[in-house]
PDB file of C-alpha atoms in Angstrom:
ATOM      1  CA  UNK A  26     -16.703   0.617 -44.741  1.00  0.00           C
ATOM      2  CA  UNK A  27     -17.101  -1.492 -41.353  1.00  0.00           C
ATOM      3  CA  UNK A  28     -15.865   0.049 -38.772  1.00  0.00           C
ATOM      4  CA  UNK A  29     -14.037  -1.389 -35.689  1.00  0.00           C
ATOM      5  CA  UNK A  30     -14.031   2.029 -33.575  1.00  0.00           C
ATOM      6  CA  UNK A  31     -15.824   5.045 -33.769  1.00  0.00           C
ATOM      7  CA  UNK A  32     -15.005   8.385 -31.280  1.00  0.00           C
ATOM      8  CA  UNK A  33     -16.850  11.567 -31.619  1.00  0.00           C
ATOM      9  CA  UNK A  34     -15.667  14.706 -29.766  1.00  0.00           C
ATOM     10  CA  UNK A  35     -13.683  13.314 -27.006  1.00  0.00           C
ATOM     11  CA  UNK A  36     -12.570  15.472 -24.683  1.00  0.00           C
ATOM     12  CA  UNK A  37     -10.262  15.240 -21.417  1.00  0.00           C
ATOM     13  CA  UNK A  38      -8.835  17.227 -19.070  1.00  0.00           C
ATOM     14  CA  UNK A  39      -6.389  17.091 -15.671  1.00  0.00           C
ATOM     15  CA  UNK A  40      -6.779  19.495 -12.869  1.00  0.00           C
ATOM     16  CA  UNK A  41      -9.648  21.413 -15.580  1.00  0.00           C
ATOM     17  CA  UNK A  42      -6.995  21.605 -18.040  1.00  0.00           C
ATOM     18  CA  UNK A  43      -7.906  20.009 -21.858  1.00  0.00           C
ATOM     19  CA  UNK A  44      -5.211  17.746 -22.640  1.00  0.00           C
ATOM     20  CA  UNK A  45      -7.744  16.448 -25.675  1.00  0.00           C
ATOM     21  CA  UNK A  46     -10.638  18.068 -27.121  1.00  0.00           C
ATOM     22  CA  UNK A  47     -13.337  17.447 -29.807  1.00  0.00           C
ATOM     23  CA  UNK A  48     -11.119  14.193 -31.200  1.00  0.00           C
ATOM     24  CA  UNK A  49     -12.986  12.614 -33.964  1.00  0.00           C
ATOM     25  CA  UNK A  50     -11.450   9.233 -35.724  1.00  0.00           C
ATOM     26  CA  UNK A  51     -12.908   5.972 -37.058  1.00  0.00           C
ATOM     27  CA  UNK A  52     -10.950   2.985 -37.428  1.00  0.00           C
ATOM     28  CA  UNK A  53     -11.758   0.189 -39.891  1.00  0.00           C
ATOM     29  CA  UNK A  54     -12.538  -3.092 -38.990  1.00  0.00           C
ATOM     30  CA  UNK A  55      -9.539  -5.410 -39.824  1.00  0.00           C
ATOM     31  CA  UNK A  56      -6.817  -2.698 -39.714  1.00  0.00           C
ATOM     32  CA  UNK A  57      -3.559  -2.046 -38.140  1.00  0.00           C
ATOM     33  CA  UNK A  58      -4.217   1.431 -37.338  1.00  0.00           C
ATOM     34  CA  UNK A  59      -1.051   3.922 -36.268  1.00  0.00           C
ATOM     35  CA  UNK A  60      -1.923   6.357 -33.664  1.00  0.00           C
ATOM     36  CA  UNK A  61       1.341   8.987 -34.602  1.00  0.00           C
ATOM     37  CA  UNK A  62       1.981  12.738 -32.778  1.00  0.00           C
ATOM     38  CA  UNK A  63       4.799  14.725 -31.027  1.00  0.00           C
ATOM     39  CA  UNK A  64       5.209  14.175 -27.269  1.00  0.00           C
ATOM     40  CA  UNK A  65       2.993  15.698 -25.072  1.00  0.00           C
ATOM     41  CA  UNK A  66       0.301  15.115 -27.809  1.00  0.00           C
ATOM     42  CA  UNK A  67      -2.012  12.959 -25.909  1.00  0.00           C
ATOM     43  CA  UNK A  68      -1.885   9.806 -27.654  1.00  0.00           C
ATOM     44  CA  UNK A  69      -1.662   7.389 -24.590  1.00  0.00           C
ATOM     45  CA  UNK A  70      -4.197   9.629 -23.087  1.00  0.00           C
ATOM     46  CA  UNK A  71      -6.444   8.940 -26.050  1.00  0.00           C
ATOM     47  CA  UNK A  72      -6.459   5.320 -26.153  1.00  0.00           C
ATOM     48  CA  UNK A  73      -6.866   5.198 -22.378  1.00  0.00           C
ATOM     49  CA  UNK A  74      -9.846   7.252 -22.560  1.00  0.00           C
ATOM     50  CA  UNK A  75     -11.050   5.281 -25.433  1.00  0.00           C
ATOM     51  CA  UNK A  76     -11.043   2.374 -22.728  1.00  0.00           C
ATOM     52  CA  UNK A  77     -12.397   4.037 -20.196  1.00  0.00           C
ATOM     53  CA  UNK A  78      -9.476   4.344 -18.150  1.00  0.00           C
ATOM     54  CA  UNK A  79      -9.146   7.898 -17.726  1.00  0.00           C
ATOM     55  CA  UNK A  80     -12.404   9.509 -17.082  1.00  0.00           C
ATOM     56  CA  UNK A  81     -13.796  11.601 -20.306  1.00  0.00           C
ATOM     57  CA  UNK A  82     -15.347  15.122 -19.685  1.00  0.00           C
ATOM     58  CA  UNK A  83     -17.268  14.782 -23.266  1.00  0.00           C
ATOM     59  CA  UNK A  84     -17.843  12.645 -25.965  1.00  0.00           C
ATOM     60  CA  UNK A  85     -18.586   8.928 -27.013  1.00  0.00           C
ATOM     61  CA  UNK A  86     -16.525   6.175 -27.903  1.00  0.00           C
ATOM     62  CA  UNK A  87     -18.289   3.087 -29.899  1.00  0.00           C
ATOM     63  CA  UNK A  88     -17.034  -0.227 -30.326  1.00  0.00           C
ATOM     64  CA  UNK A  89     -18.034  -2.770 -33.077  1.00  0.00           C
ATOM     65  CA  UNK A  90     -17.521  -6.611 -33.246  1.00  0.00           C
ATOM     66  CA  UNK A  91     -19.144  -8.543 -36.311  1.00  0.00           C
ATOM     67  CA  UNK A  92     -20.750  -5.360 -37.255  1.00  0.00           C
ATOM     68  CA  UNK A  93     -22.681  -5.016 -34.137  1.00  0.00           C
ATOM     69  CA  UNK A  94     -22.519  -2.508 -31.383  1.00  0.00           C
ATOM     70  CA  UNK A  95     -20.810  -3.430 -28.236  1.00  0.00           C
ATOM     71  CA  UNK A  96     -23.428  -3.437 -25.223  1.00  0.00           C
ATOM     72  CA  UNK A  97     -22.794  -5.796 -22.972  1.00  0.00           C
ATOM     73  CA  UNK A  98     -19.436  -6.712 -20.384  1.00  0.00           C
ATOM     74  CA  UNK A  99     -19.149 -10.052 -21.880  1.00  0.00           C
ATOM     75  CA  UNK A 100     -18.781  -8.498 -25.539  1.00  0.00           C
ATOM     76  CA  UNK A 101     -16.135  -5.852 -23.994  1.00  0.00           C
ATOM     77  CA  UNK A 102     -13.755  -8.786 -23.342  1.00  0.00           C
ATOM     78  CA  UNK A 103     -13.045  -9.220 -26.414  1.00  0.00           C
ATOM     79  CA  UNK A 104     -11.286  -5.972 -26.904  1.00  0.00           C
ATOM     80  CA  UNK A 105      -7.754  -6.327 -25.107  1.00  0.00           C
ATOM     81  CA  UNK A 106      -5.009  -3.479 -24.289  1.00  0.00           C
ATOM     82  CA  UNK A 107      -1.475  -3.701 -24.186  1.00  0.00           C
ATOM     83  CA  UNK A 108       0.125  -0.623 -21.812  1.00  0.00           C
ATOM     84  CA  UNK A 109       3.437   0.996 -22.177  1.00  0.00           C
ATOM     85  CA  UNK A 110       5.970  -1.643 -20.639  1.00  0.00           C
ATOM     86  CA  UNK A 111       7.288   1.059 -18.073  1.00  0.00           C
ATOM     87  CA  UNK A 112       3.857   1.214 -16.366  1.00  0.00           C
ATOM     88  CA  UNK A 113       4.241  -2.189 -15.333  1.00  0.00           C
ATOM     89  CA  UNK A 114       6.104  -2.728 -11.773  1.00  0.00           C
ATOM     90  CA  UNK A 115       8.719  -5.432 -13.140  1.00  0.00           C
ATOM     91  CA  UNK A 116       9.906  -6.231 -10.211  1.00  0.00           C
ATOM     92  CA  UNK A 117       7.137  -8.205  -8.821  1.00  0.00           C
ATOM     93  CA  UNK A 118       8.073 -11.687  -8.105  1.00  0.00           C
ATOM     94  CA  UNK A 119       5.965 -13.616 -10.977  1.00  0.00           C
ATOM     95  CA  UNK A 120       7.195 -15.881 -13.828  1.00  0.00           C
ATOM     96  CA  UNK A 121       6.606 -15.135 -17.470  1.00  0.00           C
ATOM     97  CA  UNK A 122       3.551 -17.560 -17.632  1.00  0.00           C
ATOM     98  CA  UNK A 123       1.748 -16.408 -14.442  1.00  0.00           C
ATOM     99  CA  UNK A 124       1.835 -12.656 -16.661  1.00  0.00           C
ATOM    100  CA  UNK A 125       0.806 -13.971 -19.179  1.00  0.00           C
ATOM    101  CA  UNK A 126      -2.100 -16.334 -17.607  1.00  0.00           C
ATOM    102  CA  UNK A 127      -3.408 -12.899 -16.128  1.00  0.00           C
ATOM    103  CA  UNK A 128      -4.864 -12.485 -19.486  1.00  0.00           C
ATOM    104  CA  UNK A 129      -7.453 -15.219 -18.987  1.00  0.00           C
ATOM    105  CA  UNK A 130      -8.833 -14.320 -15.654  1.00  0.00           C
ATOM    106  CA  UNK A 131     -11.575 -11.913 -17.986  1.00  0.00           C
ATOM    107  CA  UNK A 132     -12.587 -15.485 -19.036  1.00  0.00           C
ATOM    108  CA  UNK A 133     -12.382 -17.262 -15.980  1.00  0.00           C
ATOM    109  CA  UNK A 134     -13.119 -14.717 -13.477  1.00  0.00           C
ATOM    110  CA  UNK A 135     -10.789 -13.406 -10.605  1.00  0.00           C
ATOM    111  CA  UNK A 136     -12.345 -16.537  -8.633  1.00  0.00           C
ATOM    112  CA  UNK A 137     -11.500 -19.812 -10.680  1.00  0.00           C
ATOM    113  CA  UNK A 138      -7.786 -20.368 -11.103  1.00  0.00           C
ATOM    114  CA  UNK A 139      -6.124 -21.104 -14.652  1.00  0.00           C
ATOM    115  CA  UNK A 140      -6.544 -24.787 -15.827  1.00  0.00           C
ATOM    116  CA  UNK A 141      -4.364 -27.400 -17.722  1.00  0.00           C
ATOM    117  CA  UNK A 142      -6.407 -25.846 -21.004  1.00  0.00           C
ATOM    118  CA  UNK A 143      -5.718 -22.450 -19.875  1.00  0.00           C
ATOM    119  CA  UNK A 144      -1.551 -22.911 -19.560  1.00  0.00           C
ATOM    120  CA  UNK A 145      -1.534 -25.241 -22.739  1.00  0.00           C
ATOM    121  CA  UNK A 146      -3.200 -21.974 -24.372  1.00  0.00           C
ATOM    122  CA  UNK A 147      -0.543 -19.857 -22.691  1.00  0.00           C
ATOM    123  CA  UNK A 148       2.421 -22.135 -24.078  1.00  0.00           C
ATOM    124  CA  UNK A 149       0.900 -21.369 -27.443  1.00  0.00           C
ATOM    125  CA  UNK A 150       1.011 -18.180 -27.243  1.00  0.00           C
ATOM    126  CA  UNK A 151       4.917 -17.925 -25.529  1.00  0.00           C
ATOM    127  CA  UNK A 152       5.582 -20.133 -28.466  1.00  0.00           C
ATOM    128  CA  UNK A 153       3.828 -17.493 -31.281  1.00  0.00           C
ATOM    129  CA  UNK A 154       6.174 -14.314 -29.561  1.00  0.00           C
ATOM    130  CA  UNK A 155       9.353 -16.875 -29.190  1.00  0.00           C
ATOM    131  CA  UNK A 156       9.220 -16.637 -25.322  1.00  0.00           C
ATOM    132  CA  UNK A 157       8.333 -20.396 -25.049  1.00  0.00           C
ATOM    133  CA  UNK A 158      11.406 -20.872 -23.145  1.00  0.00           C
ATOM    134  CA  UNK A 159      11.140 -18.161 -20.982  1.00  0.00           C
ATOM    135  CA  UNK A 160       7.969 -19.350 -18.944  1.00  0.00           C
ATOM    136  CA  UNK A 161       9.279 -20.104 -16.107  1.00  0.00           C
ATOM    137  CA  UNK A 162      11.832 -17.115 -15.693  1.00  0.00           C
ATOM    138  CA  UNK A 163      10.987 -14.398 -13.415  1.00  0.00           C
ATOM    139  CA  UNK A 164       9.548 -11.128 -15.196  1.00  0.00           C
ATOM    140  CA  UNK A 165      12.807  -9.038 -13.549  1.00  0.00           C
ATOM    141  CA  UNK A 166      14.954 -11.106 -15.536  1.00  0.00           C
ATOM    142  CA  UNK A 167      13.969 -10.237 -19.114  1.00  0.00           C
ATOM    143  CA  UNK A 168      15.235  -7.135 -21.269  1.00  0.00           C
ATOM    144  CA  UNK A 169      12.933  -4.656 -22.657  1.00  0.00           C
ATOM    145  CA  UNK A 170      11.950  -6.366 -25.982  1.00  0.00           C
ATOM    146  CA  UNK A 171      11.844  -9.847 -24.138  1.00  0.00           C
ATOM    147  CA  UNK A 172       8.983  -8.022 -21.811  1.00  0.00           C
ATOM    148  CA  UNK A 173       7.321  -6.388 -24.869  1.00  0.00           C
ATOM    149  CA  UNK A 174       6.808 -10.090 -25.936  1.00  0.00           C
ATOM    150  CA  UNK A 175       5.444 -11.606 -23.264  1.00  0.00           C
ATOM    151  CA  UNK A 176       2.645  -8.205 -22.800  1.00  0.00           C
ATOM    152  CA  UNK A 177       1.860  -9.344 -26.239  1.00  0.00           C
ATOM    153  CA  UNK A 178       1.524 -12.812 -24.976  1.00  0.00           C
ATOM    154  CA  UNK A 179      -0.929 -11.967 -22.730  1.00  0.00           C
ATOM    155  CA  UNK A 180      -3.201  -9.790 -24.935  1.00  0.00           C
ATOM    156  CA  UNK A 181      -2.849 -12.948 -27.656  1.00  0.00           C
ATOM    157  CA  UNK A 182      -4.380 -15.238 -25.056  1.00  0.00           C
ATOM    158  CA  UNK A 183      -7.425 -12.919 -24.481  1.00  0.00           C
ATOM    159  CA  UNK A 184      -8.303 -14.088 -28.278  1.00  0.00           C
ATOM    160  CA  UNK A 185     -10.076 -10.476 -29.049  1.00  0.00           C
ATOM    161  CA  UNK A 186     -10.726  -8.857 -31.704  1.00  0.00           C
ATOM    162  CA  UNK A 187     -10.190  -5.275 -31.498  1.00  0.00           C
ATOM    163  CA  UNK A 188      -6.390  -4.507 -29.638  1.00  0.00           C
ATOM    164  CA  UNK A 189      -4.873  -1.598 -28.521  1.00  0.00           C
ATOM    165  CA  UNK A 190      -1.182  -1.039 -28.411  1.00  0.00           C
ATOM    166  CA  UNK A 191       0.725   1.541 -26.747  1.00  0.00           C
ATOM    167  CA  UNK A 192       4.341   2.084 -27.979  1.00  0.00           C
ATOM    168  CA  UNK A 193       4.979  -1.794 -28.607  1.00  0.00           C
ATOM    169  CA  UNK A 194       8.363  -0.952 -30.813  1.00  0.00           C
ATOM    170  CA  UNK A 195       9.473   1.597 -27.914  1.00  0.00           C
ATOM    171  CA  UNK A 196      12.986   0.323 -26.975  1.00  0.00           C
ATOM    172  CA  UNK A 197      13.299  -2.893 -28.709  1.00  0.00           C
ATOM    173  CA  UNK A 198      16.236  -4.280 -30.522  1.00  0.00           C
ATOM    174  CA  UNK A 199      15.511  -4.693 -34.792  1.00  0.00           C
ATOM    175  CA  UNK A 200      15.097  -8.892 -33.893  1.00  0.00           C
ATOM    176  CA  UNK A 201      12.123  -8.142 -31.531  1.00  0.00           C
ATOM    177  CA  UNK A 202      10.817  -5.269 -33.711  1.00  0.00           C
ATOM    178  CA  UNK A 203      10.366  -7.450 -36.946  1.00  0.00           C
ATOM    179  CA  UNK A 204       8.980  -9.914 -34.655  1.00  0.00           C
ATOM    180  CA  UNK A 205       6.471  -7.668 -33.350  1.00  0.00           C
ATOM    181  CA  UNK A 206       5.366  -6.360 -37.293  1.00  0.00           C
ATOM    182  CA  UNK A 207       4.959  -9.777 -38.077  1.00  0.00           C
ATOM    183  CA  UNK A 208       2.793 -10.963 -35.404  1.00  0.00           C
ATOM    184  CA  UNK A 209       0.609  -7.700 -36.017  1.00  0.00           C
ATOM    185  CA  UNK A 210       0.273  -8.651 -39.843  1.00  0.00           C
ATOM    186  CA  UNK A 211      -0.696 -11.968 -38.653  1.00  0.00           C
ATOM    187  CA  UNK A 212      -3.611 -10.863 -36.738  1.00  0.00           C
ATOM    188  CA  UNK A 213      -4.453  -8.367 -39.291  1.00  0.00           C
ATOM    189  CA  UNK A 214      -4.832 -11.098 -41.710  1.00  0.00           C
ATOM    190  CA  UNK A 215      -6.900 -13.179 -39.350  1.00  0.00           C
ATOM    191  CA  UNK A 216      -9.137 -10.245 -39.219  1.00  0.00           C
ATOM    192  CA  UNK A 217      -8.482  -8.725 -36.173  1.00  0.00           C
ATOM    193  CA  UNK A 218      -8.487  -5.204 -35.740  1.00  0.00           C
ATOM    194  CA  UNK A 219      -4.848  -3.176 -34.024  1.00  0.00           C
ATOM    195  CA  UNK A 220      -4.357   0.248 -33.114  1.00  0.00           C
ATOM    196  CA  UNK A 221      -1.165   0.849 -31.895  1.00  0.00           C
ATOM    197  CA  UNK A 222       0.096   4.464 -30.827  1.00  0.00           C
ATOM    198  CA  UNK A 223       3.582   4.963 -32.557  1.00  0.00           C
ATOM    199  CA  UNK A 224       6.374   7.615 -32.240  1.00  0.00           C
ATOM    200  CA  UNK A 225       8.954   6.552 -34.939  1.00  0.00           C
ATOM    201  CA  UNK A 226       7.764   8.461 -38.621  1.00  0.00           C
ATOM    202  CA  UNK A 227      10.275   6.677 -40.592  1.00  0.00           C
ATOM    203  CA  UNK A 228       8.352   3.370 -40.053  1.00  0.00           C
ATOM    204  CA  UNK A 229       4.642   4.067 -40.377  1.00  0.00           C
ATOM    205  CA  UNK A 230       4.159   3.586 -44.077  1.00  0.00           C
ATOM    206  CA  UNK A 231       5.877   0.897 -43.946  1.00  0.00           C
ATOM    207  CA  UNK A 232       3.822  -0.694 -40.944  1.00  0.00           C
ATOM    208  CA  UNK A 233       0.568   0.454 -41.253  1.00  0.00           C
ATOM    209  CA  UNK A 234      -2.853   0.867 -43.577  1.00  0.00           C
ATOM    210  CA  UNK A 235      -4.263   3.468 -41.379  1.00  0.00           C
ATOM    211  CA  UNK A 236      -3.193   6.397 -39.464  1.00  0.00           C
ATOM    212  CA  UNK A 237      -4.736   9.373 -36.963  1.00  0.00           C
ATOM    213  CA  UNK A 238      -2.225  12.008 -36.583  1.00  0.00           C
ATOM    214  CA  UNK A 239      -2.739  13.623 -33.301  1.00  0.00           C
ATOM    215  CA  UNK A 240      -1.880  16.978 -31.580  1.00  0.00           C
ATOM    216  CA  UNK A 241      -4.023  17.898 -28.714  1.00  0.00           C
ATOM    217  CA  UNK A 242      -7.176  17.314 -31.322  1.00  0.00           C
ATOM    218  CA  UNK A 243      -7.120  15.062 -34.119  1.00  0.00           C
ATOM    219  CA  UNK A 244      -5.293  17.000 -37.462  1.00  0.00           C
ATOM    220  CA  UNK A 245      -6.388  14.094 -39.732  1.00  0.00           C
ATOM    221  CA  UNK A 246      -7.450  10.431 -39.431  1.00  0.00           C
ATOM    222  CA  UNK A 247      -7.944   8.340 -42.526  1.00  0.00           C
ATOM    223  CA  UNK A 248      -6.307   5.641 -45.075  1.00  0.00           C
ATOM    224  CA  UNK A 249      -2.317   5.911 -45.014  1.00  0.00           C
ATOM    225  CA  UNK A 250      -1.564   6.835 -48.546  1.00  0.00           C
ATOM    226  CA  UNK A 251      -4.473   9.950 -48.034  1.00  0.00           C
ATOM    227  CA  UNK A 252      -3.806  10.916 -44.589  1.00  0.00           C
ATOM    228  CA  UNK A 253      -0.110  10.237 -44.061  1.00  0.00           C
ATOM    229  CA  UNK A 254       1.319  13.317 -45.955  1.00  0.00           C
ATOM    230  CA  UNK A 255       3.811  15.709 -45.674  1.00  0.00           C
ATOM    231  CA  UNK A 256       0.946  18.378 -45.501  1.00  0.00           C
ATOM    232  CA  UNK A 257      -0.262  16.861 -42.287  1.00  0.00           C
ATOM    233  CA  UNK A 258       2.749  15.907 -40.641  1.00  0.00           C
ATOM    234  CA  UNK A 259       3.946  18.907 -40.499  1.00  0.00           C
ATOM    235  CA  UNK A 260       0.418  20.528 -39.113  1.00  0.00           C
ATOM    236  CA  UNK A 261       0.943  18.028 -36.892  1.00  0.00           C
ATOM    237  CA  UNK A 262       4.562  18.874 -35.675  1.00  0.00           C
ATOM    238  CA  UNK A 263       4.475  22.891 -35.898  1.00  0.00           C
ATOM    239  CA  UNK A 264       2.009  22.669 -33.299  1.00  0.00           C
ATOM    240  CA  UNK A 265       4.383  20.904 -31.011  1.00  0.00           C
ATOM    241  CA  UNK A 266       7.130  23.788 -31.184  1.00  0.00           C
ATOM    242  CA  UNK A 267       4.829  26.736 -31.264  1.00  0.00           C
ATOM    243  CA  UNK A 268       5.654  28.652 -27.798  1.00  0.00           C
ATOM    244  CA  UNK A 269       3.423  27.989 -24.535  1.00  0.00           C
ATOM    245  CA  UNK A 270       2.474  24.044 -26.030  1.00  0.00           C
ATOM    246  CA  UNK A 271       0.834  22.200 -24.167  1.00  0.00           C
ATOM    247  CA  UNK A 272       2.628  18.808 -22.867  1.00  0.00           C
ATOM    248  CA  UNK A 273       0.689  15.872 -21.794  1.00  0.00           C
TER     249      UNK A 273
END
């Protein structure tokens, strides 16, 4: 098997506390992998220290386009990451297109401003989430699932290959939630590789081909139909309720 992701004993702490330790996981190349756990399990944390933006006290993290190792700054742009839509000040006076346009400036540098190619591309990819006629509204103006959208816009217009998603579903109304599955399925048969960390159960066999249920450490990480079992979800979830958890 090819794989997209590869993370051996990660480990990270706040204030010297471990909020993750010794997390290993592999994700396939050309997956839509769930990242599933309790609150407080560290599953944001992981895929932020997966992109380096939480520092790790331990471990490595590899990253694999076309079968080859990622080395280089110019190969790392074409991995793109899609935050939780509450980190994201959405106040700021912007339109929908300017957001999304922010997700070419790893291809054009913060120097060069966006071109006639660049919006055309950016109308393309308002179109693909159905916020086409939203691009000139300002971002403060849009409900949750409309602003789920348009972050999915923006990490469409970086044209990667390997995305991470964190809690894209959170909050959105069943019309933008089938929307979003669809679009994922889309770039999962175009070969892309998405890892998405996900809180609702009910939904990830019906979503996903691959899962890494997390606690603190990784309790399993594999195919769905293998990993994805009562067994382990419940390892999993006793872990959350046992007295003096840990909550990150």
């Amino acid at each position: 098997m090819e794989w997209a992701v590869e993370v051996e004993d990660l480990t990270v702490a706040y204030d010297e506390r471990p909020v993750l330790w010794d997390v290993d996981m592999q994700v396939p190349r050309g997956s839509l992998a769930a990242i599933v756990g309790p609150n407080g399990a560290g599953k944001s944390t992981l895929v932020k220290a997966m992109l380096g933006l939480v520092e790790r006290i331990s471990g490595s993290v590899k990253f694999y386009l076309d079968g080859r190792l990622v080395t280089t700054r110019e190969e790392a742009k074409r991995i793109a990451y899609v935050p939780q839509s509450g980190s994201v000040d959405w106040d700021f006076p912007t339109t929908v297109l300017d957001v999304v346009l922010m997700g070419r400036y790893g291809h054009l540098g913060w120097l060069r401003r966006p071109g006639r190619v660049d919006k055309k591309l950016a109308m393309e990819m308002l179109a693909r989430t159905g916020m086409q006629e939203y691009a000139e509204r300002q971002i403060s103006r849009l409900s949750g699932g409309q602003q789920q959208r348009v972050f999915l816009a923006r990490a469409l217009i970086q044209q990667a290959d390997i995305y991470f998603m964190d809690e894209p579903f959170k909050g959105v109304d069943v019309k933008t939630e089938k929307a979003i599955i669809g679009l994922l399925n889309e770039m999962k048969s175009r070969g892309k590789t998405v890892i998405v960390v996900h809180h609702d159960l009910d939904t990830v066999a019906e979503f996903f081909d691959w899962v890494t249920l997390i606690n603190l450490q990784c309790v399993a990480s594999g195919p769905l139909k293998e990993t994805f079992t009562q067994e382990n979800i419940s390892r999993t979830y006793r872990a959350a309720e046992a007295p003096g958890g840990t909550e990150q």
